[in-house]
Amino acid sequence: MSFVPRNLLVTGGAGFIGANFVRHWLARGGDGRVVVYDALTYAGNPANLAGLDADPRYAFLHGDICDEAAVRAALEAHAIDTIVHFAAESHVDRSILGPDEFIRTNVLGTHALLKAAKAHWLAGAARPHRFHHVSTDEVYGSLAPQDPPFHEATPYAPNSPYSASKAGSDHLVRAYHETYGLATTITNCSNNYGPYQFPEKLIPLVLINILQGQPLPVYGDGLQIRDWLYVEDHCRAIALALERGRAGEVYNVGGNAETANLTIVRTLCALIDRRLAAAPALRAAYPQSPAARGGRALELITHVRDRPGHDRRYAIDFRKAARELGYAPSVSIEHGLERTIDWYLAHAEWWRALLGRDYAAWVATNYRR
Ligand code: NAD
Ligand code: DAU
């Protein structure tokens, strides 16, 4: 019989994908609890969860996943039967500048969480439970143009401190299933984009820089390929994995949208130019944007030094998720980019608040500038 998740602990729920998942899960109905457990690092933002306090099913706990005792207390206090583990240091460039935090959170933090879960669910008579680990396609390394897409048995070959730390966490999750019988599932997914994404990542960074008339940094030749996944499709895939995934299994999740970075950047330029051309109010709101000054956003594209160890291509074979979970992406890259632009235009106060915070410091120390 398949597992029925009831009370969820969502680690990293104040981050980009976690917050989208919490909203997605609550919107599906049901009376189980959703408890966000988040350390509120630079990437964790209470504004991502705004409005949820009114929902009696929702609670927020400020905590670090490395704090095993605090995690155990949370599992006990909220009768948690399902952990959905998003909490991580997630940005490749930051991992190149400072890997230590990635090892601490992604490897040691995941291990602390696994220990807490094992102690809570498996000591004495085992209780029904599920530990879902959200991971990345980056653990598989880089593909050549003609290589087949990553599948679940592709050997791991991580190239950045970030992907190495995620690979380490995946192995620990697997080991806790094989050795102790913890009921785990893992999803390895491709590049997400959509609402609430911190503007250090390519799509929100480019979008916001176009609006502000700032350079659009393209690493190297810009011909690196990613398989772009609209965040809502990812959230659906995770929900399916929780409900239909088999314990001990790994599922790859992709967006069926392999696209070169430069194409993404040029498409955003064209779409935003078009929006501003059609709306005097937008031109007034963003006077520095090229379209408001009679120019074109393409002029902002600036090729900068490449990311060290930069993976050339990612692509995902998600046939196992399609077969076993009934997963298929539903949002095309064209539609997803339009929706993302809509959201950032409608929530300028959300991203403007971030620009004043850690973002300015980050941009100032970015190793490429
Ligand atoms: P994010 O950086 O936006 O959010 C990370 C969240 O984790 C933040 O809320 C942060 O406060 C929290 N956090 C960090 N360290 C913590 C700690 N020690 N204890 C508790 N909370 C902590 O990340 P994201 O982009 O939403 O990614 C979420 C997960 O999905 C990560 O595990 C990432 O590796 C994985 N993933 C992301 C993508 C993507 O494209 N963004 C793709 C594949 C997989
Ligand atoms: O593939 C999944 C991964 O996608 C996740 O595991 C990571 O958490 C997530 O950050 C993302 O990693 P990437 O490194 O692919 O995402 P990022 O948005 O940083 O970069 C996307 C591509 O764009 C990559 O080839 C680097 C390039 N890039 C990025 C930035 C920020 C630029 O050319 N210029 C930029 O300014």
Short mmCIF file of C-alpha atoms and ligand atoms in Angstrom, two decimals:
data_model
loop_
_atom_site.label_atom_id
_atom_site.label_comp_id
_atom_site.label_asym_id
_atom_site.label_seq_id
_atom_site.Cartn_x
_atom_site.Cartn_y
_atom_site.Cartn_z
CA MET A 1 0.00 0.00 0.00
CA SER A 2 1.33 3.43 -0.83
CA PHE A 3 2.26 5.91 1.88
CA VAL A 4 -0.15 8.74 2.70
CA PRO A 5 1.77 11.82 3.91
CA ARG A 6 0.01 13.71 6.66
CA ASN A 7 2.16 16.09 8.75
CA LEU A 8 5.10 17.54 6.81
CA LEU A 9 8.32 19.10 8.05
CA VAL A 10 9.62 21.19 5.15
CA THR A 11 13.27 22.11 5.64
CA GLY A 12 14.35 25.21 3.70
CA GLY A 13 10.70 26.14 3.23
CA ALA A 14 11.52 29.87 3.29
CA GLY A 15 13.70 29.52 0.19
CA PHE A 16 12.70 29.62 -3.45
CA ILE A 17 11.50 26.09 -4.22
CA GLY A 18 10.54 25.29 -0.62
CA ALA A 19 8.16 28.25 -0.41
CA ASN A 20 6.59 27.36 -3.75
CA PHE A 21 6.18 23.78 -2.54
CA VAL A 22 4.55 24.81 0.75
CA ARG A 23 2.03 26.95 -1.14
CA HIS A 24 1.43 24.16 -3.66
CA TRP A 25 0.90 21.52 -0.98
CA LEU A 26 -1.46 23.64 1.14
CA ALA A 27 -3.46 24.63 -1.96
CA ARG A 28 -4.14 20.95 -2.64
CA GLY A 29 -6.31 20.77 0.50
CA GLY A 30 -6.26 18.16 3.24
CA ASP A 31 -6.02 18.87 6.95
CA GLY A 32 -2.46 17.69 7.66
CA ARG A 33 0.14 20.15 8.99
CA VAL A 34 2.93 21.85 7.10
CA VAL A 35 5.74 22.95 9.40
CA VAL A 36 8.51 24.99 7.78
CA TYR A 37 11.89 24.50 9.44
CA ASP A 38 14.37 27.10 8.20
CA ALA A 39 17.52 28.85 9.44
CA LEU A 40 16.70 32.01 7.44
CA THR A 41 20.10 32.40 5.78
CA TYR A 42 20.50 35.13 3.15
CA ALA A 43 18.36 32.93 0.85
CA GLY A 44 15.59 32.32 3.35
CA ASN A 45 12.99 35.03 3.29
CA PRO A 46 9.88 35.22 5.49
CA ALA A 47 8.26 37.29 2.73
CA ASN A 48 8.22 34.11 0.60
CA LEU A 49 5.70 32.69 3.07
CA ALA A 50 3.64 35.86 3.52
CA GLY A 51 -0.06 35.26 4.06
CA LEU A 52 0.30 31.66 5.24
CA ASP A 53 0.08 32.50 8.96
CA ALA A 54 -3.68 32.70 8.61
CA ASP A 55 -3.81 29.00 7.70
CA PRO A 56 -4.20 26.87 10.87
CA ARG A 57 -2.39 23.99 9.12
CA TYR A 58 0.80 26.05 8.75
CA ALA A 59 3.59 26.74 11.27
CA PHE A 60 7.09 28.20 11.05
CA LEU A 61 10.08 27.07 13.12
CA HIS A 62 13.33 29.00 13.02
CA GLY A 63 16.06 26.35 13.20
CA ASP A 64 19.20 24.89 11.74
CA ILE A 65 19.16 21.39 10.22
CA CYS A 66 22.60 20.80 11.80
CA ASP A 67 20.90 20.99 15.22
CA GLU A 68 19.82 17.37 15.57
CA ALA A 69 18.16 17.87 18.96
CA ALA A 70 16.05 20.76 17.67
CA VAL A 71 14.98 18.72 14.64
CA ARG A 72 14.00 15.79 16.90
CA ALA A 73 11.98 18.11 19.10
CA ALA A 74 10.17 19.47 16.03
CA LEU A 75 9.39 15.97 14.74
CA GLU A 76 7.96 15.02 18.11
CA ALA A 77 6.04 18.24 18.80
CA HIS A 78 4.25 18.24 15.44
CA ALA A 79 3.76 14.48 14.99
CA ILE A 80 5.69 14.68 11.73
CA ASP A 81 5.49 11.63 9.45
CA THR A 82 7.08 13.20 6.36
CA ILE A 83 10.23 15.26 5.89
CA VAL A 84 10.63 17.15 2.62
CA HIS A 85 14.24 18.26 2.65
CA PHE A 86 15.03 21.40 0.63
CA ALA A 87 17.39 23.18 3.06
CA ALA A 88 20.77 23.72 1.44
CA GLU A 89 23.31 26.19 0.26
CA SER A 90 22.23 26.25 -3.38
CA HIS A 91 24.32 28.67 -5.43
CA VAL A 92 27.26 27.29 -7.41
CA ASP A 93 29.16 30.61 -7.57
CA ARG A 94 29.02 31.00 -3.79
CA SER A 95 30.34 27.43 -3.39
CA ILE A 96 33.38 28.38 -5.50
CA LEU A 97 34.08 31.38 -3.29
CA GLY A 98 33.43 29.61 0.02
CA PRO A 99 32.85 25.84 0.04
CA ASP A 100 32.84 25.34 3.84
CA GLU A 101 29.25 26.40 4.39
CA PHE A 102 28.17 23.98 1.64
CA ILE A 103 29.82 21.04 3.37
CA ARG A 104 28.35 22.06 6.72
CA THR A 105 24.76 22.51 5.57
CA ASN A 106 24.46 20.12 2.66
CA VAL A 107 26.49 17.18 4.00
CA LEU A 108 26.57 17.55 7.79
CA GLY A 109 23.11 19.13 7.93
CA THR A 110 21.56 16.36 5.86
CA HIS A 111 23.27 13.80 8.08
CA ALA A 112 21.96 15.46 11.24
CA LEU A 113 18.47 15.37 9.73
CA LEU A 114 18.82 11.69 8.83
CA LYS A 115 19.96 10.86 12.36
CA ALA A 116 17.02 12.74 13.86
CA ALA A 117 14.61 11.00 11.48
CA LYS A 118 16.03 7.57 12.27
CA ALA A 119 15.86 8.17 16.01
CA HIS A 120 12.31 9.48 15.78
CA TRP A 121 10.77 6.97 13.38
CA LEU A 122 12.83 3.80 13.74
CA ALA A 123 13.67 3.51 17.45
CA GLY A 124 11.48 0.75 18.87
CA ALA A 125 8.43 -0.10 16.75
CA ALA A 126 8.86 1.64 13.40
CA ARG A 127 6.27 4.32 12.59
CA PRO A 128 5.03 4.95 9.04
CA HIS A 129 7.19 7.70 7.58
CA ARG A 130 8.84 9.19 4.51
CA PHE A 131 12.08 11.16 4.08
CA HIS A 132 12.15 12.96 0.74
CA HIS A 133 15.44 14.52 -0.32
CA VAL A 134 15.42 17.25 -2.98
CA SER A 135 18.57 17.02 -5.06
CA THR A 136 20.00 18.18 -8.35
CA ASP A 137 21.03 16.99 -11.80
CA GLU A 138 24.42 18.65 -11.15
CA VAL A 139 25.59 15.54 -9.28
CA TYR A 140 25.93 13.79 -12.66
CA GLY A 141 28.46 16.30 -14.00
CA SER A 142 28.54 17.66 -17.53
CA LEU A 143 27.28 16.25 -20.84
CA ALA A 144 28.84 16.55 -24.31
CA PRO A 145 26.47 17.71 -27.08
CA GLN A 146 25.65 14.18 -28.34
CA ASP A 147 25.50 12.44 -24.95
CA PRO A 148 22.19 10.91 -23.87
CA PRO A 149 20.44 12.77 -21.01
CA PHE A 150 21.15 11.92 -17.36
CA HIS A 151 19.18 8.94 -16.06
CA GLU A 152 18.96 7.54 -12.56
CA ALA A 153 21.91 5.16 -13.11
CA THR A 154 24.24 7.77 -14.63
CA PRO A 155 27.48 7.68 -12.57
CA TYR A 156 28.01 10.64 -10.27
CA ALA A 157 30.71 13.11 -11.41
CA PRO A 158 30.15 16.41 -9.57
CA ASN A 159 32.35 19.33 -10.67
CA SER A 160 31.68 22.13 -8.17
CA PRO A 161 31.86 22.20 -4.37
CA TYR A 162 28.07 22.69 -4.47
CA SER A 163 27.36 19.61 -6.59
CA ALA A 164 29.93 17.55 -4.65
CA SER A 165 28.16 18.46 -1.41
CA LYS A 166 24.78 17.52 -2.89
CA ALA A 167 26.28 14.23 -4.15
CA GLY A 168 27.50 13.54 -0.61
CA SER A 169 24.03 14.18 0.77
CA ASP A 170 22.44 11.87 -1.83
CA HIS A 171 24.80 9.05 -0.85
CA LEU A 172 23.98 9.50 2.83
CA VAL A 173 20.24 9.37 2.13
CA ARG A 174 20.72 6.19 0.10
CA ALA A 175 22.88 4.67 2.86
CA TYR A 176 20.24 5.37 5.53
CA HIS A 177 17.73 3.48 3.42
CA GLU A 178 19.99 0.53 2.67
CA THR A 179 21.50 0.24 6.15
CA TYR A 180 18.73 1.27 8.53
CA GLY A 181 15.57 0.89 6.45
CA LEU A 182 14.66 4.58 6.50
CA ALA A 183 11.91 5.08 3.88
CA THR A 184 13.64 7.57 1.61
CA THR A 185 13.01 8.95 -1.85
CA ILE A 186 15.24 11.31 -3.83
CA THR A 187 14.42 13.57 -6.76
CA ASN A 188 17.27 14.94 -8.89
CA CYS A 189 15.96 17.82 -10.91
CA SER A 190 17.13 20.41 -13.39
CA ASN A 191 17.29 24.23 -13.19
CA ASN A 192 14.16 25.71 -11.63
CA TYR A 193 12.82 29.18 -12.31
CA GLY A 194 9.68 31.11 -11.35
CA PRO A 195 8.30 33.23 -8.47
CA TYR A 196 10.36 33.89 -5.31
CA GLN A 197 13.74 32.96 -6.83
CA PHE A 198 16.59 34.88 -5.21
CA PRO A 199 18.10 37.21 -7.83
CA GLU A 200 21.57 35.70 -7.75
CA LYS A 201 20.37 32.99 -10.17
CA LEU A 202 20.45 33.60 -13.93
CA ILE A 203 16.80 34.27 -14.78
CA PRO A 204 15.77 36.65 -11.98
CA LEU A 205 19.17 38.37 -12.12
CA VAL A 206 18.83 39.10 -15.83
CA LEU A 207 15.19 40.11 -15.52
CA ILE A 208 15.88 42.62 -12.74
CA ASN A 209 19.04 43.96 -14.39
CA ILE A 210 17.12 44.66 -17.61
CA LEU A 211 14.53 46.63 -15.64
CA GLN A 212 17.30 48.60 -13.94
CA GLY A 213 19.48 49.11 -17.03
CA GLN A 214 22.35 47.11 -15.50
CA PRO A 215 24.80 44.83 -17.40
CA LEU A 216 23.66 41.27 -18.07
CA PRO A 217 26.68 39.08 -17.17
CA VAL A 218 26.94 36.07 -19.50
CA TYR A 219 29.63 33.63 -18.40
CA GLY A 220 32.04 32.66 -21.18
CA ASP A 221 30.41 32.16 -24.57
CA GLY A 222 26.93 31.68 -23.04
CA LEU A 223 26.37 28.44 -24.94
CA GLN A 224 26.08 26.30 -21.81
CA ILE A 225 22.82 24.36 -21.82
CA ARG A 226 20.40 23.81 -18.96
CA ASP A 227 17.04 21.99 -18.90
CA TRP A 228 14.74 24.69 -17.49
CA LEU A 229 11.95 23.54 -15.19
CA TYR A 230 9.12 25.81 -14.09
CA VAL A 231 9.04 25.59 -10.29
CA GLU A 232 5.36 24.62 -10.15
CA ASP A 233 6.09 21.53 -12.26
CA HIS A 234 8.88 20.62 -9.84
CA CYS A 235 6.52 21.01 -6.86
CA ARG A 236 4.00 18.70 -8.55
CA ALA A 237 6.73 16.14 -9.14
CA ILE A 238 7.73 16.19 -5.46
CA ALA A 239 4.11 15.77 -4.36
CA LEU A 240 3.83 12.78 -6.72
CA ALA A 241 7.05 11.29 -5.36
CA LEU A 242 5.70 11.60 -1.81
CA GLU A 243 2.46 9.87 -2.68
CA ARG A 244 3.52 7.36 -5.32
CA GLY A 245 7.30 7.02 -5.03
CA ARG A 246 8.74 3.73 -3.86
CA ALA A 247 10.98 3.84 -0.78
CA GLY A 248 14.65 3.68 -1.68
CA GLU A 249 14.09 5.00 -5.21
CA VAL A 250 15.52 7.95 -7.12
CA TYR A 251 13.53 9.90 -9.71
CA ASN A 252 14.95 12.39 -12.20
CA VAL A 253 12.74 15.40 -12.90
CA GLY A 254 13.20 17.63 -15.95
CA GLY A 255 11.39 20.34 -17.86
CA ASN A 256 11.91 19.08 -21.41
CA ALA A 257 13.38 22.50 -22.21
CA GLU A 258 17.09 22.28 -23.03
CA THR A 259 18.12 25.85 -23.79
CA ALA A 260 21.43 27.74 -24.06
CA ASN A 261 22.00 30.52 -21.53
CA LEU A 262 22.39 33.12 -24.25
CA THR A 263 19.01 32.14 -25.70
CA ILE A 264 17.41 32.57 -22.27
CA VAL A 265 19.02 35.99 -21.88
CA ARG A 266 18.06 37.14 -25.38
CA THR A 267 14.49 35.90 -24.93
CA LEU A 268 14.15 37.82 -21.66
CA CYS A 269 15.51 40.94 -23.41
CA ALA A 270 12.94 40.66 -26.20
CA LEU A 271 10.02 39.90 -23.86
CA ILE A 272 10.76 42.77 -21.49
CA ASP A 273 11.39 45.24 -24.32
CA ARG A 274 8.00 44.27 -25.70
CA ARG A 275 6.26 44.72 -22.32
CA LEU A 276 7.73 48.18 -21.85
CA ALA A 277 7.00 49.24 -25.43
CA ALA A 278 3.32 48.43 -24.84
CA ALA A 279 2.96 50.06 -21.40
CA PRO A 280 3.83 53.71 -20.63
CA ALA A 281 3.34 52.96 -16.91
CA LEU A 282 6.12 50.36 -17.03
CA ARG A 283 8.42 52.76 -18.88
CA ALA A 284 7.77 55.31 -16.11
CA ALA A 285 8.36 52.70 -13.39
CA TYR A 286 11.67 51.57 -14.96
CA PRO A 287 13.21 54.66 -16.58
CA GLN A 288 16.70 53.08 -16.68
CA SER A 289 15.54 50.10 -18.71
CA PRO A 290 16.77 50.41 -22.33
CA ALA A 291 13.23 50.25 -23.75
CA ALA A 292 12.29 53.32 -21.69
CA ARG A 293 15.20 55.22 -23.22
CA GLY A 294 14.56 54.22 -26.83
CA GLY A 295 17.12 51.39 -26.78
CA ARG A 296 17.13 47.60 -26.67
CA ALA A 297 17.90 45.37 -23.70
CA LEU A 298 20.27 43.28 -25.86
CA GLU A 299 22.73 46.17 -25.57
CA LEU A 300 23.20 45.25 -21.88
CA ILE A 301 24.60 41.78 -22.61
CA THR A 302 28.18 41.60 -21.31
CA HIS A 303 30.31 38.50 -21.72
CA VAL A 304 32.38 38.02 -18.55
CA ARG A 305 34.99 35.53 -17.36
CA ASP A 306 33.64 31.98 -17.29
CA ARG A 307 32.71 30.16 -14.09
CA PRO A 308 35.60 27.81 -13.09
CA GLY A 309 34.65 24.16 -13.68
CA HIS A 310 31.52 25.33 -15.52
CA ASP A 311 29.35 22.39 -16.61
CA ARG A 312 28.63 22.62 -20.32
CA ARG A 313 25.33 20.82 -20.62
CA TYR A 314 22.65 19.23 -18.42
CA ALA A 315 19.75 17.20 -19.78
CA ILE A 316 17.30 14.96 -17.97
CA ASP A 317 15.70 11.67 -18.89
CA PHE A 318 12.56 11.68 -16.75
CA ARG A 319 10.96 8.53 -18.17
CA LYS A 320 11.10 6.74 -14.81
CA ALA A 321 9.19 9.59 -13.12
CA ALA A 322 6.70 9.56 -15.99
CA ARG A 323 6.20 5.80 -15.75
CA GLU A 324 6.10 5.36 -11.97
CA LEU A 325 4.78 8.71 -10.76
CA GLY A 326 2.72 9.93 -13.73
CA TYR A 327 4.94 13.03 -13.99
CA ALA A 328 5.22 15.26 -17.05
CA PRO A 329 6.16 18.94 -17.17
CA SER A 330 3.19 21.12 -18.11
CA VAL A 331 4.71 24.59 -18.53
CA SER A 332 6.74 25.35 -21.67
CA ILE A 333 9.81 27.56 -21.38
CA GLU A 334 8.07 30.31 -23.38
CA HIS A 335 5.02 30.30 -21.12
CA GLY A 336 7.13 29.90 -17.99
CA LEU A 337 9.29 32.92 -18.81
CA GLU A 338 6.18 35.02 -19.48
CA ARG A 339 4.70 33.95 -16.12
CA THR A 340 7.97 34.68 -14.35
CA ILE A 341 8.16 38.18 -15.85
CA ASP A 342 4.52 38.77 -14.83
CA TRP A 343 5.34 37.78 -11.26
CA TYR A 344 8.48 39.93 -10.91
CA LEU A 345 6.69 42.95 -12.41
CA ALA A 346 3.79 42.48 -10.00
CA HIS A 347 6.09 41.99 -6.97
CA ALA A 348 8.71 44.71 -7.35
CA GLU A 349 8.59 45.39 -3.62
CA TRP A 350 9.70 41.76 -2.99
CA TRP A 351 12.89 41.96 -5.07
CA ARG A 352 13.66 45.63 -4.30
CA ALA A 353 13.85 44.69 -0.60
CA LEU A 354 16.46 42.04 -1.43
CA LEU A 355 18.61 44.40 -3.48
CA GLY A 356 19.17 46.46 -0.36
CA ARG A 357 20.12 43.45 1.72
CA ASP A 358 22.79 40.84 1.02
CA TYR A 359 22.52 41.22 -2.73
CA ALA A 360 24.59 44.40 -3.01
CA ALA A 361 27.39 42.84 -0.96
CA TRP A 362 27.25 39.71 -3.08
CA VAL A 363 27.46 41.59 -6.36
CA ALA A 364 30.38 43.63 -5.02
CA THR A 365 32.37 40.51 -4.17
CA ASN A 366 31.44 38.49 -7.24
CA TYR A 367 34.75 37.13 -8.47
CA ARG A 368 34.10 37.89 -12.10
CA ARG A 369 33.73 41.66 -11.88
P1 NAD B 1 17.40 28.51 -1.81
O1 NAD B 1 18.84 28.87 -1.70
O2 NAD B 1 16.48 29.48 -2.46
O3 NAD B 1 16.80 28.20 -0.37
C1 NAD B 1 17.49 27.43 0.58
C2 NAD B 1 16.71 27.51 1.90
O4 NAD B 1 17.38 26.68 2.85
C3 NAD B 1 16.66 28.93 2.48
O5 NAD B 1 15.37 29.20 2.96
C4 NAD B 1 17.66 28.86 3.64
O6 NAD B 1 17.35 29.76 4.68
C5 NAD B 1 17.50 27.41 4.07
N1 NAD B 1 18.68 26.91 4.78
C6 NAD B 1 19.98 27.03 4.38
N2 NAD B 1 20.79 26.47 5.31
C7 NAD B 1 19.98 25.98 6.29
C8 NAD B 1 20.21 25.28 7.50
N3 NAD B 1 21.45 24.97 7.91
N4 NAD B 1 19.15 24.91 8.25
C9 NAD B 1 17.89 25.22 7.85
N5 NAD B 1 17.61 25.90 6.73
C10 NAD B 1 18.64 26.26 5.96
O7 NAD B 1 17.38 27.11 -2.54
P2 NAD B 1 16.40 26.57 -3.69
O8 NAD B 1 16.85 27.06 -4.98
O9 NAD B 1 15.01 26.76 -3.25
O10 NAD B 1 16.76 25.01 -3.63
C11 NAD B 1 16.12 24.16 -2.70
C12 NAD B 1 16.70 22.76 -2.81
O11 NAD B 1 16.54 22.29 -4.15
C13 NAD B 1 18.21 22.69 -2.53
O12 NAD B 1 18.45 21.51 -1.82
C14 NAD B 1 18.84 22.64 -3.91
O13 NAD B 1 20.06 21.94 -3.87
C15 NAD B 1 17.78 21.88 -4.68
N6 NAD B 1 17.73 22.17 -6.12
C16 NAD B 1 17.58 23.46 -6.56
C17 NAD B 1 17.46 23.72 -7.92
C18 NAD B 1 17.28 25.12 -8.47
O14 NAD B 1 17.28 25.29 -9.69
N7 NAD B 1 17.12 26.13 -7.64
C19 NAD B 1 17.52 22.65 -8.83
C20 NAD B 1 17.71 21.35 -8.34
C21 NAD B 1 17.78 21.13 -6.98
O1 DAU B 2 20.76 22.18 -12.38
C1 DAU B 2 20.20 22.41 -11.13
C2 DAU B 2 20.92 23.53 -10.43
O2 DAU B 2 20.53 24.74 -11.08
C3 DAU B 2 20.64 23.61 -8.94
O3 DAU B 2 21.12 22.45 -8.32
C4 DAU B 2 21.29 24.84 -8.32
O4 DAU B 2 20.90 24.96 -6.97
C5 DAU B 2 20.84 26.07 -9.08
O5 DAU B 2 21.51 27.21 -8.58
C6 DAU B 2 21.11 25.91 -10.57
O6 DAU B 2 22.53 25.90 -10.83
P1 DAU B 2 23.17 26.70 -12.07
O7 DAU B 2 24.57 26.99 -11.76
O8 DAU B 2 22.88 26.00 -13.34
O9 DAU B 2 22.23 28.04 -12.01
P2 DAU B 2 22.61 29.58 -12.20
O10 DAU B 2 21.30 30.31 -12.28
O11 DAU B 2 23.62 30.04 -11.25
O12 DAU B 2 23.25 29.59 -13.65
C7 DAU B 2 22.55 29.09 -14.79
C8 DAU B 2 23.52 29.18 -15.96
O13 DAU B 2 23.74 30.56 -16.27
C9 DAU B 2 24.89 28.60 -15.68
O14 DAU B 2 25.38 28.02 -16.87
C10 DAU B 2 25.73 29.81 -15.30
C11 DAU B 2 25.12 30.92 -16.14
N1 DAU B 2 25.14 32.28 -15.55
C12 DAU B 2 24.68 32.43 -14.28
C13 DAU B 2 24.66 33.68 -13.70
C14 DAU B 2 24.18 33.86 -12.28
C15 DAU B 2 25.57 33.35 -16.31
O15 DAU B 2 25.96 33.20 -17.49
N2 DAU B 2 25.54 34.60 -15.74
C16 DAU B 2 25.11 34.80 -14.45
O16 DAU B 2 25.14 35.96 -13.98
#
